[in-house]
Amino acid sequence: MIRINENYLKLQSSYLFVEIANRVSAFQKQNPDFKIIRLGIGDVTRALPPACIQAFHQGVEEMASDTTFRGYGPEQGYAFLREKIAQNDYQSRGADINPDEIFVSDGSKCDTANMQELFATDIRLAIPDPVYPVYLDTNVMAGRTGSFDGGRYAKILYLDSLPQNGFVPDLPAESVDLIYLCFPNNPTGATISREILKTWVDFARENRALILYDAAYEAFIRDQRLPRSIYEIEGGREVAIEFRSFSKTAGFTGTRCAFTVVPKSCMAYDNSGQRHSLHALWNRRHSTKFNGVSYPVQKAAEAVYSEAGKGQVRELVDYYLGNAALIRQEMAALGFEFVGGENSPYIWVNCKRDAWEFFDLLLKKAGVVTTPGPGFGKCGQGFIRISAFNSYENVKSAMLKIKEVLGAL
Ligand code: MLT
C-alpha cells in the first residue's frame, strides 16, 4: 500500500499566495468588469533591463550554432557569473566571499525551501513571526515542527516581530540550532542594523547554531549604514548561509536566476559532535538534484554587473521605491501606522481591524489586492502587506480608490 508523508497533513490550507489568487479570481469571475490592481504577491511588472535583454539574446544566438552551443553547464553555475557576484556583491563591500562559495540556482524560494534537507529532523528551529511561509511550510513537510495547535506549531521557537521591538525579533532566551532571518524583511519591510545583526552572529557562534539569512531584497537598501550582507559582519562567514536573488533586483521573477552563498568555513555537526562542511554537503545535494540554470539566463544575470546593467538595475529598483514612497505618503495621510517601504518594496500596515476583513474590503470595494498579515503568522493579525511592485499609475489609482472607500466608511 502506497502511504503518504503524513507531515503534509499538518500544513495549514493551501500556500498563501495560491489562496489569495483563488479568492481574487473567484471575485473577478463574479465581477468581470471590476478593475483589479494587484499589490499582493511581490511580483515585478517592469521589463528586464536592456543590458540583460541584450546578453540574453546573445546567449540564445550562441545556442543556435554548433560551434558555440552549450549542453549541460556546471551545476553550481558558470564561472563568469560566480566571479562577478563574488567581486561585486561581496569583495567590493569588504566581505570575504569567493566564487566557489556561490551556488547559482533558479530561485531563492527553492533554495530556502531545500536547504533544510541538510539538517537533522530533531533540531530546534527559530522562525520569525510574521514570516515568508516557505521557511515554515518546508519544515512542516520535513517533520520538524510537531502539530499545529492554537495557531502555532508545537516545536518551533517563534521569533515575534512586533511594533514593540521595531519588527526586529529579540534574541532567543534559549539555545536553538537553526535560525531563519530575512532583511530587508518579507513581509514587514523592516531592516536590521549592523549592531543588531552582530548580536545574532555572536549568538549563533556561542550556540554552534546556523543562520539562514535571506537577503533577496538587499537591492532596495538605500541607507548606507545598513548591512547588505551578513558577511559584512565579523564572524558571519562561520555561521551563516545567505540567499540572494535576481528576481526583485533585476526583474527576473519569470526568468529565474538566484544564488546561495555557502562559505567553506560554515560547519555543522553529526551525532558524535564531529564537524562537517556545509559547503560539501550542499554541493553534494545541488549536483545530485539540480542541473544548473540555462546558459542564456546566466548571461542575462551576468549583465546585471556590467556598467550599463548597474545603472539600469538601480533605476528599476528606484522606480519601485518611488511607488513605495507614494504608498507610505497616502497611508500616512489616511492615519495608518506602518513600517517598511524605505529600504524595501513592502509596506506593513497596521489596519486597526481584522486583517482578512480589511483585505476583503480593499478587494471588493476598492479593487485592490493586498496580502493579509495572518497569512504570514499569528503576529500578522491586524496587519496587511502592500507591495510596491506595479506601475506608478496603478499604484496611484489604487491609493485613490482606497482613499475613496475608507473616506466613505
Ligand atoms: C512575496 O510576495 O512574498 C514574494 O513574491 C514571494 C516570493 O518571492 O516567492
Short mmCIF file of C-alpha atoms and ligand atoms in Angstrom, two decimals:
data_model
loop_
_atom_site.label_atom_id
_atom_site.label_comp_id
_atom_site.label_asym_id
_atom_site.label_seq_id
_atom_site.Cartn_x
_atom_site.Cartn_y
_atom_site.Cartn_z
CA MET A 1 0.00 0.00 0.00
CA ILE A 2 1.43 3.34 -1.00
CA ARG A 3 1.45 5.66 2.02
CA ILE A 4 1.82 9.40 2.27
CA ASN A 5 4.20 11.60 4.23
CA GLU A 6 1.74 12.45 6.99
CA ASN A 7 3.60 15.64 7.80
CA TYR A 8 1.82 17.12 4.79
CA LEU A 9 -1.45 16.75 6.69
CA LYS A 10 -0.12 19.22 9.27
CA LEU A 11 0.15 22.02 6.68
CA GLN A 12 -2.38 24.81 7.02
CA SER A 13 -4.75 25.15 3.99
CA SER A 14 -3.04 26.00 0.70
CA TYR A 15 0.10 28.04 0.09
CA LEU A 16 -0.72 31.67 1.00
CA PHE A 17 -0.32 33.23 -2.44
CA VAL A 18 -2.36 30.43 -4.06
CA GLU A 19 -5.16 31.03 -1.57
CA ILE A 20 -5.16 34.76 -2.35
CA ALA A 21 -5.05 34.17 -6.11
CA ASN A 22 -8.06 31.83 -5.77
CA ARG A 23 -10.04 34.40 -3.79
CA VAL A 24 -9.20 37.14 -6.28
CA SER A 25 -10.08 35.06 -9.32
CA ALA A 26 -13.41 33.94 -7.76
CA PHE A 27 -14.25 37.59 -7.12
CA GLN A 28 -13.17 38.62 -10.64
CA LYS A 29 -15.33 35.87 -12.15
CA GLN A 30 -18.38 37.24 -10.36
CA ASN A 31 -17.45 40.85 -11.25
CA PRO A 32 -15.80 40.64 -14.67
CA ASP A 33 -15.87 44.40 -15.30
CA PHE A 34 -14.43 45.44 -11.95
CA LYS A 35 -10.85 46.69 -12.39
CA ILE A 36 -8.46 44.95 -10.02
CA ILE A 37 -5.00 46.27 -9.14
CA ARG A 38 -2.58 43.74 -7.69
CA LEU A 39 -0.43 44.93 -4.80
CA GLY A 40 -0.43 41.48 -3.23
CA ILE A 41 2.25 39.00 -4.25
CA GLY A 42 5.63 40.64 -4.77
CA ASP A 43 5.83 40.06 -8.49
CA VAL A 44 7.66 42.59 -10.64
CA THR A 45 5.88 44.23 -13.56
CA ARG A 46 8.59 46.10 -15.48
CA ALA A 47 10.66 44.68 -18.34
CA LEU A 48 14.14 43.25 -17.86
CA PRO A 49 16.91 45.87 -18.05
CA PRO A 50 18.11 46.40 -21.66
CA ALA A 51 21.64 45.18 -20.79
CA CYS A 52 20.15 41.87 -19.58
CA ILE A 53 17.97 41.52 -22.67
CA GLN A 54 20.94 42.10 -24.96
CA ALA A 55 23.05 39.49 -23.15
CA PHE A 56 20.07 37.10 -23.08
CA HIS A 57 19.74 37.41 -26.90
CA GLN A 58 23.46 36.84 -27.35
CA GLY A 59 23.24 33.73 -25.18
CA VAL A 60 20.39 32.39 -27.31
CA GLU A 61 22.34 33.15 -30.51
CA GLU A 62 25.28 31.11 -29.18
CA MET A 63 22.93 28.17 -28.68
CA ALA A 64 21.99 28.43 -32.39
CA SER A 65 25.42 27.45 -33.71
CA ASP A 66 27.24 24.12 -33.28
CA THR A 67 30.50 25.93 -32.59
CA THR A 68 29.18 27.96 -29.64
CA PHE A 69 26.36 25.68 -28.47
CA ARG A 70 26.47 24.53 -24.83
CA GLY A 71 24.91 21.45 -23.26
CA TYR A 72 24.95 20.81 -19.52
CA GLY A 73 26.75 23.55 -17.65
CA PRO A 74 28.32 23.30 -14.20
CA GLU A 75 25.55 22.61 -11.66
CA GLN A 76 26.97 25.36 -9.43
CA GLY A 77 26.79 27.96 -12.19
CA TYR A 78 29.20 29.27 -14.81
CA ALA A 79 32.43 30.79 -13.51
CA PHE A 80 31.76 34.04 -15.43
CA LEU A 81 28.68 34.68 -13.25
CA ARG A 82 30.06 33.39 -9.95
CA GLU A 83 33.15 35.60 -10.31
CA LYS A 84 31.06 38.72 -10.98
CA ILE A 85 28.85 38.01 -7.98
CA ALA A 86 31.80 37.45 -5.62
CA GLN A 87 33.53 40.60 -6.81
CA ASN A 88 30.58 43.00 -6.98
CA ASP A 89 28.23 41.83 -4.26
CA TYR A 90 30.80 40.80 -1.66
CA GLN A 91 34.51 41.62 -2.13
CA SER A 92 33.77 45.23 -3.13
CA ARG A 93 31.98 45.63 0.22
CA GLY A 94 34.74 44.04 2.27
CA ALA A 95 33.00 40.66 2.57
CA ASP A 96 35.38 37.78 2.06
CA ILE A 97 33.39 35.51 -0.29
CA ASN A 98 34.96 33.53 -3.12
CA PRO A 99 33.37 32.46 -6.40
CA ASP A 100 33.48 28.77 -5.46
CA GLU A 101 31.31 29.50 -2.40
CA ILE A 102 28.48 30.68 -4.66
CA PHE A 103 25.82 28.31 -5.99
CA VAL A 104 23.72 29.70 -8.84
CA SER A 105 20.14 28.45 -8.84
CA ASP A 106 16.68 29.07 -10.26
CA GLY A 107 15.34 30.87 -7.20
CA SER A 108 15.66 31.74 -3.53
CA LYS A 109 12.27 30.20 -2.85
CA CYS A 110 13.62 26.79 -3.88
CA ASP A 111 16.95 27.29 -2.11
CA THR A 112 15.44 28.41 1.20
CA ALA A 113 12.99 25.51 0.86
CA ASN A 114 15.65 22.92 0.09
CA MET A 115 18.42 23.94 2.48
CA GLN A 116 16.66 22.36 5.50
CA GLU A 117 17.29 18.91 3.95
CA LEU A 118 20.87 19.08 5.23
CA PHE A 119 19.83 19.10 8.87
CA ALA A 120 18.55 16.53 11.35
CA THR A 121 14.81 16.37 11.89
CA ASP A 122 15.10 16.85 15.66
CA ILE A 123 17.00 20.15 15.66
CA ARG A 124 15.47 23.17 17.38
CA LEU A 125 14.24 25.80 14.94
CA ALA A 126 13.77 29.53 15.45
CA ILE A 127 11.46 31.08 12.87
CA PRO A 128 10.25 34.68 12.78
CA ASP A 129 6.55 35.54 13.02
CA PRO A 130 5.40 37.02 10.65
CA VAL A 131 7.46 35.05 8.13
CA TYR A 132 7.78 34.22 4.45
CA PRO A 133 5.71 30.99 4.58
CA VAL A 134 8.22 28.85 2.70
CA TYR A 135 10.61 28.56 5.68
CA LEU A 136 7.89 27.23 7.92
CA ASP A 137 5.97 25.03 5.46
CA THR A 138 9.06 23.18 4.26
CA ASN A 139 10.00 22.33 7.83
CA VAL A 140 6.43 21.13 8.42
CA MET A 141 6.81 18.85 5.40
CA ALA A 142 10.10 17.53 6.77
CA GLY A 143 8.53 16.71 10.15
CA ARG A 144 10.43 19.19 12.34
CA THR A 145 7.56 21.24 13.69
CA GLY A 146 5.18 18.98 15.63
CA SER A 147 1.45 19.51 15.43
CA PHE A 148 -0.45 22.74 14.83
CA ASP A 149 -2.25 23.92 17.91
CA GLY A 150 -3.71 27.31 18.81
CA GLY A 151 -2.31 28.93 15.68
CA ARG A 152 1.26 27.67 16.09
CA TYR A 153 3.40 24.55 15.65
CA ALA A 154 4.40 22.96 18.94
CA LYS A 155 8.13 22.51 18.36
CA ILE A 156 9.02 25.85 16.77
CA LEU A 157 10.52 28.70 18.70
CA TYR A 158 8.74 31.70 17.19
CA LEU A 159 10.61 34.99 16.96
CA ASP A 160 7.89 37.60 17.31
CA SER A 161 8.31 40.74 15.21
CA LEU A 162 6.03 43.39 16.62
CA PRO A 163 5.83 47.18 16.92
CA GLN A 164 7.39 46.86 20.41
CA ASN A 165 10.68 45.54 19.00
CA GLY A 166 10.57 47.57 15.79
CA PHE A 167 9.72 44.35 13.91
CA VAL A 168 13.23 43.00 14.54
CA PRO A 169 12.99 39.90 16.76
CA ASP A 170 14.78 39.68 20.09
CA LEU A 171 17.46 37.04 20.60
CA PRO A 172 16.02 33.74 21.86
CA ALA A 173 16.24 33.22 25.60
CA GLU A 174 17.24 29.60 25.00
CA SER A 175 19.59 27.71 22.73
CA VAL A 176 18.42 26.95 19.17
CA ASP A 177 20.14 25.21 16.26
CA LEU A 178 18.78 26.75 13.07
CA ILE A 179 17.65 30.37 12.75
CA TYR A 180 15.85 31.95 9.81
CA LEU A 181 16.32 35.69 9.30
CA CYS A 182 15.26 37.86 6.37
CA PHE A 183 16.33 41.51 5.91
CA PRO A 184 15.04 43.75 4.41
CA ASN A 185 12.18 41.73 5.75
CA ASN A 186 9.44 39.98 3.89
CA PRO A 187 6.66 40.67 4.85
CA THR A 188 7.25 43.69 7.13
CA GLY A 189 9.82 45.65 5.13
CA ALA A 190 11.79 46.25 8.37
CA THR A 191 15.58 46.43 8.22
CA ILE A 192 18.29 45.35 10.65
CA SER A 193 21.26 47.43 11.80
CA ARG A 194 24.85 46.15 11.79
CA GLU A 195 24.92 46.21 15.59
CA ILE A 196 21.81 44.03 15.97
CA LEU A 197 22.87 41.66 13.21
CA LYS A 198 26.21 41.27 15.03
CA THR A 199 24.32 40.11 18.15
CA TRP A 200 22.67 37.38 16.05
CA VAL A 201 26.01 36.28 14.60
CA ASP A 202 27.51 36.17 18.11
CA PHE A 203 24.50 34.21 19.38
CA ALA A 204 24.92 31.66 16.58
CA ARG A 205 28.64 31.31 17.34
CA GLU A 206 28.02 30.80 21.04
CA ASN A 207 25.32 28.19 20.42
CA ARG A 208 27.02 26.43 17.47
CA ALA A 209 23.86 27.36 15.54
CA LEU A 210 23.42 28.30 11.90
CA ILE A 211 21.64 31.35 10.45
CA LEU A 212 19.82 31.06 7.12
CA TYR A 213 19.92 34.69 6.00
CA ASP A 214 17.51 35.65 3.23
CA ALA A 215 18.74 38.86 1.59
CA ALA A 216 16.55 38.68 -1.52
CA TYR A 217 15.54 42.36 -1.10
CA GLU A 218 19.05 43.69 -0.48
CA ALA A 219 18.98 45.84 -3.66
CA PHE A 220 16.30 48.03 -2.07
CA ILE A 221 18.60 49.23 0.70
CA ARG A 222 19.35 52.91 0.22
CA ASP A 223 20.51 53.69 3.76
CA GLN A 224 24.29 53.31 3.60
CA ARG A 225 24.51 52.40 7.29
CA LEU A 226 22.56 49.16 6.83
CA PRO A 227 24.33 45.87 6.08
CA ARG A 228 23.54 44.39 2.69
CA SER A 229 25.02 41.03 3.54
CA ILE A 230 25.54 39.07 6.75
CA TYR A 231 29.14 38.56 5.61
CA GLU A 232 29.80 42.26 6.24
CA ILE A 233 29.51 41.29 9.92
CA GLU A 234 32.56 39.85 11.67
CA GLY A 235 32.13 36.10 12.16
CA GLY A 236 29.27 35.85 9.63
CA ARG A 237 31.30 33.52 7.41
CA GLU A 238 31.37 30.89 10.14
CA VAL A 239 27.69 30.75 10.97
CA ALA A 240 25.55 31.91 8.04
CA ILE A 241 24.29 30.84 4.65
CA GLU A 242 22.97 33.71 2.54
CA PHE A 243 20.28 33.68 -0.16
CA ARG A 244 20.15 36.29 -2.93
CA SER A 245 18.01 36.62 -6.00
CA PHE A 246 17.88 38.48 -9.30
CA SER A 247 14.06 38.33 -9.13
CA LYS A 248 13.35 41.59 -7.36
CA THR A 249 16.75 43.16 -8.07
CA ALA A 250 16.56 42.95 -11.84
CA GLY A 251 13.04 41.75 -12.68
CA PHE A 252 13.87 38.03 -13.04
CA THR A 253 10.74 36.56 -11.40
CA GLY A 254 9.74 34.98 -14.72
CA THR A 255 13.30 34.46 -15.98
CA ARG A 256 14.53 32.61 -12.86
CA CYS A 257 18.02 33.17 -11.51
CA ALA A 258 19.28 33.43 -7.94
CA PHE A 259 22.23 32.30 -5.87
CA THR A 260 23.09 30.95 -2.45
CA VAL A 261 26.36 31.52 -0.65
CA VAL A 262 27.69 28.66 1.48
CA PRO A 263 31.07 29.71 2.91
CA LYS A 264 33.63 26.94 3.28
CA SER A 265 34.07 27.91 6.92
CA CYS A 266 30.44 27.08 7.75
CA MET A 267 30.20 23.83 9.72
CA ALA A 268 27.51 21.58 11.19
CA TYR A 269 27.85 18.55 13.46
CA ASP A 270 26.99 14.85 13.39
CA ASN A 271 25.66 12.82 16.35
CA SER A 272 29.13 12.34 17.74
CA GLY A 273 29.87 16.07 17.57
CA GLN A 274 32.20 15.81 14.58
CA ARG A 275 32.30 18.84 12.28
CA HIS A 276 31.17 18.66 8.65
CA SER A 277 31.46 21.22 5.90
CA LEU A 278 28.07 22.55 4.84
CA HIS A 279 29.63 23.63 1.57
CA ALA A 280 30.50 19.99 0.79
CA LEU A 281 27.03 18.78 1.78
CA TRP A 282 25.20 21.44 -0.23
CA ASN A 283 27.46 20.83 -3.21
CA ARG A 284 26.57 17.13 -2.99
CA ARG A 285 22.87 17.92 -2.82
CA HIS A 286 22.95 20.58 -5.51
CA SER A 287 24.87 18.46 -8.02
CA THR A 288 22.64 15.44 -7.35
CA LYS A 289 19.27 17.18 -7.60
CA PHE A 290 19.89 20.19 -9.86
CA ASN A 291 21.28 20.59 -13.35
CA GLY A 292 22.03 24.27 -13.40
CA VAL A 293 20.39 27.41 -14.74
CA SER A 294 20.24 27.77 -18.52
CA TYR A 295 23.21 29.44 -20.22
CA PRO A 296 21.29 32.41 -21.73
CA VAL A 297 19.71 33.18 -18.35
CA GLN A 298 23.12 33.20 -16.65
CA LYS A 299 24.42 35.51 -19.41
CA ALA A 300 21.47 37.83 -18.72
CA ALA A 301 22.24 37.73 -14.98
CA GLU A 302 25.91 38.49 -15.62
CA ALA A 303 24.85 41.69 -17.42
CA VAL A 304 23.43 42.99 -14.13
CA TYR A 305 27.08 43.64 -13.19
CA SER A 306 28.07 45.50 -16.38
CA GLU A 307 28.37 49.29 -16.13
CA ALA A 308 25.15 49.75 -18.13
CA GLY A 309 23.41 46.98 -16.16
CA LYS A 310 24.27 48.51 -12.79
CA GLY A 311 22.69 51.83 -13.76
CA GLN A 312 19.60 50.18 -15.21
CA VAL A 313 19.07 47.98 -12.18
CA ARG A 314 19.38 50.96 -9.87
CA GLU A 315 16.80 52.80 -11.93
CA LEU A 316 14.45 49.80 -11.85
CA VAL A 317 14.67 49.47 -8.08
CA ASP A 318 14.30 53.26 -7.67
CA TYR A 319 11.08 53.08 -9.67
CA TYR A 320 9.53 50.60 -7.24
CA LEU A 321 10.89 52.58 -4.28
CA GLY A 322 9.07 55.60 -5.75
CA ASN A 323 5.85 53.56 -5.63
CA ALA A 324 6.63 52.57 -2.04
CA ALA A 325 7.10 56.24 -1.11
CA LEU A 326 3.70 57.05 -2.59
CA ILE A 327 2.04 54.22 -0.65
CA ARG A 328 3.71 55.43 2.56
CA GLN A 329 2.60 59.01 1.93
CA GLU A 330 -1.03 58.06 1.24
CA MET A 331 -1.35 55.57 4.09
CA ALA A 332 0.12 58.15 6.48
CA ALA A 333 -2.38 60.74 5.23
CA LEU A 334 -5.15 58.25 5.97
CA GLY A 335 -3.89 57.97 9.55
CA PHE A 336 -2.36 54.48 9.38
CA GLU A 337 0.81 53.38 11.11
CA PHE A 338 3.24 51.26 9.13
CA VAL A 339 6.80 50.07 8.75
CA GLY A 340 8.84 49.38 5.59
CA GLY A 341 8.81 50.93 2.15
CA GLU A 342 12.02 52.95 2.60
CA ASN A 343 14.64 50.26 2.05
CA SER A 344 12.13 47.68 0.94
CA PRO A 345 9.32 47.19 -1.58
CA TYR A 346 6.88 46.12 1.16
CA ILE A 347 4.82 48.29 3.48
CA TRP A 348 3.38 46.60 6.56
CA VAL A 349 0.29 48.47 7.64
CA ASN A 350 -1.48 48.29 10.97
CA CYS A 351 -5.04 48.15 9.64
CA LYS A 352 -6.65 48.60 13.06
CA ARG A 353 -9.12 45.76 12.48
CA ASP A 354 -9.25 42.13 11.41
CA ALA A 355 -6.76 41.71 8.57
CA TRP A 356 -8.82 39.36 6.39
CA GLU A 357 -11.82 41.67 6.79
CA PHE A 358 -9.69 44.62 5.65
CA PHE A 359 -8.28 42.54 2.78
CA ASP A 360 -11.86 41.75 1.65
CA LEU A 361 -12.91 45.39 1.96
CA LEU A 362 -9.99 46.60 -0.17
CA LEU A 363 -10.58 43.86 -2.75
CA LYS A 364 -14.33 44.12 -3.06
CA LYS A 365 -14.81 47.87 -2.71
CA ALA A 366 -11.54 49.35 -4.00
CA GLY A 367 -10.45 46.52 -6.31
CA VAL A 368 -7.01 46.47 -4.67
CA VAL A 369 -5.30 43.20 -3.79
CA THR A 370 -3.06 43.23 -0.72
CA THR A 371 -1.76 40.39 1.45
CA PRO A 372 -3.41 39.80 4.82
CA GLY A 373 -0.90 39.62 7.66
CA PRO A 374 -2.19 36.42 9.32
CA GLY A 375 -1.09 34.54 6.19
CA PHE A 376 2.46 35.19 7.43
CA GLY A 377 1.82 34.11 11.02
CA LYS A 378 -0.05 34.86 14.21
CA CYS A 379 1.76 38.19 14.75
CA GLY A 380 0.41 39.31 11.37
CA GLN A 381 -3.11 39.64 12.73
CA GLY A 382 -4.24 43.26 12.40
CA PHE A 383 -1.77 43.99 9.57
CA ILE A 384 -1.79 43.88 5.79
CA ARG A 385 1.20 43.94 3.45
CA ILE A 386 1.10 46.30 0.47
CA SER A 387 3.59 45.58 -2.30
CA ALA A 388 5.12 48.36 -4.39
CA PHE A 389 5.55 46.11 -7.42
CA ASN A 390 3.27 47.57 -10.07
CA SER A 391 3.23 50.58 -12.38
CA TYR A 392 3.27 54.02 -10.77
CA GLU A 393 -0.08 54.77 -12.46
CA ASN A 394 -1.67 51.65 -10.96
CA VAL A 395 -0.29 52.38 -7.50
CA LYS A 396 -1.62 55.92 -7.77
CA SER A 397 -5.10 54.80 -8.76
CA ALA A 398 -5.06 52.04 -6.11
CA MET A 399 -4.31 54.65 -3.46
CA LEU A 400 -7.08 56.92 -4.77
CA LYS A 401 -9.58 54.06 -4.61
CA ILE A 402 -8.53 53.11 -1.09
CA LYS A 403 -8.95 56.75 -0.06
CA GLU A 404 -12.45 56.85 -1.55
CA VAL A 405 -13.53 53.60 0.10
CA LEU A 406 -12.14 54.45 3.52
CA GLY A 407 -13.48 58.01 3.31
CA ALA A 408 -16.99 56.68 2.65
CA LEU A 409 -16.97 54.36 5.71
C1 MLT B 1 6.10 37.55 -1.90
O1 MLT B 1 5.14 38.17 -2.35
O2 MLT B 1 6.27 37.38 -0.69
C2 MLT B 1 7.09 37.00 -2.86
O3 MLT B 1 6.78 37.32 -4.16
C3 MLT B 1 7.15 35.57 -2.75
C4 MLT B 1 8.34 35.02 -3.47
O4 MLT B 1 9.26 35.73 -3.83
O5 MLT B 1 8.30 33.81 -3.64
#
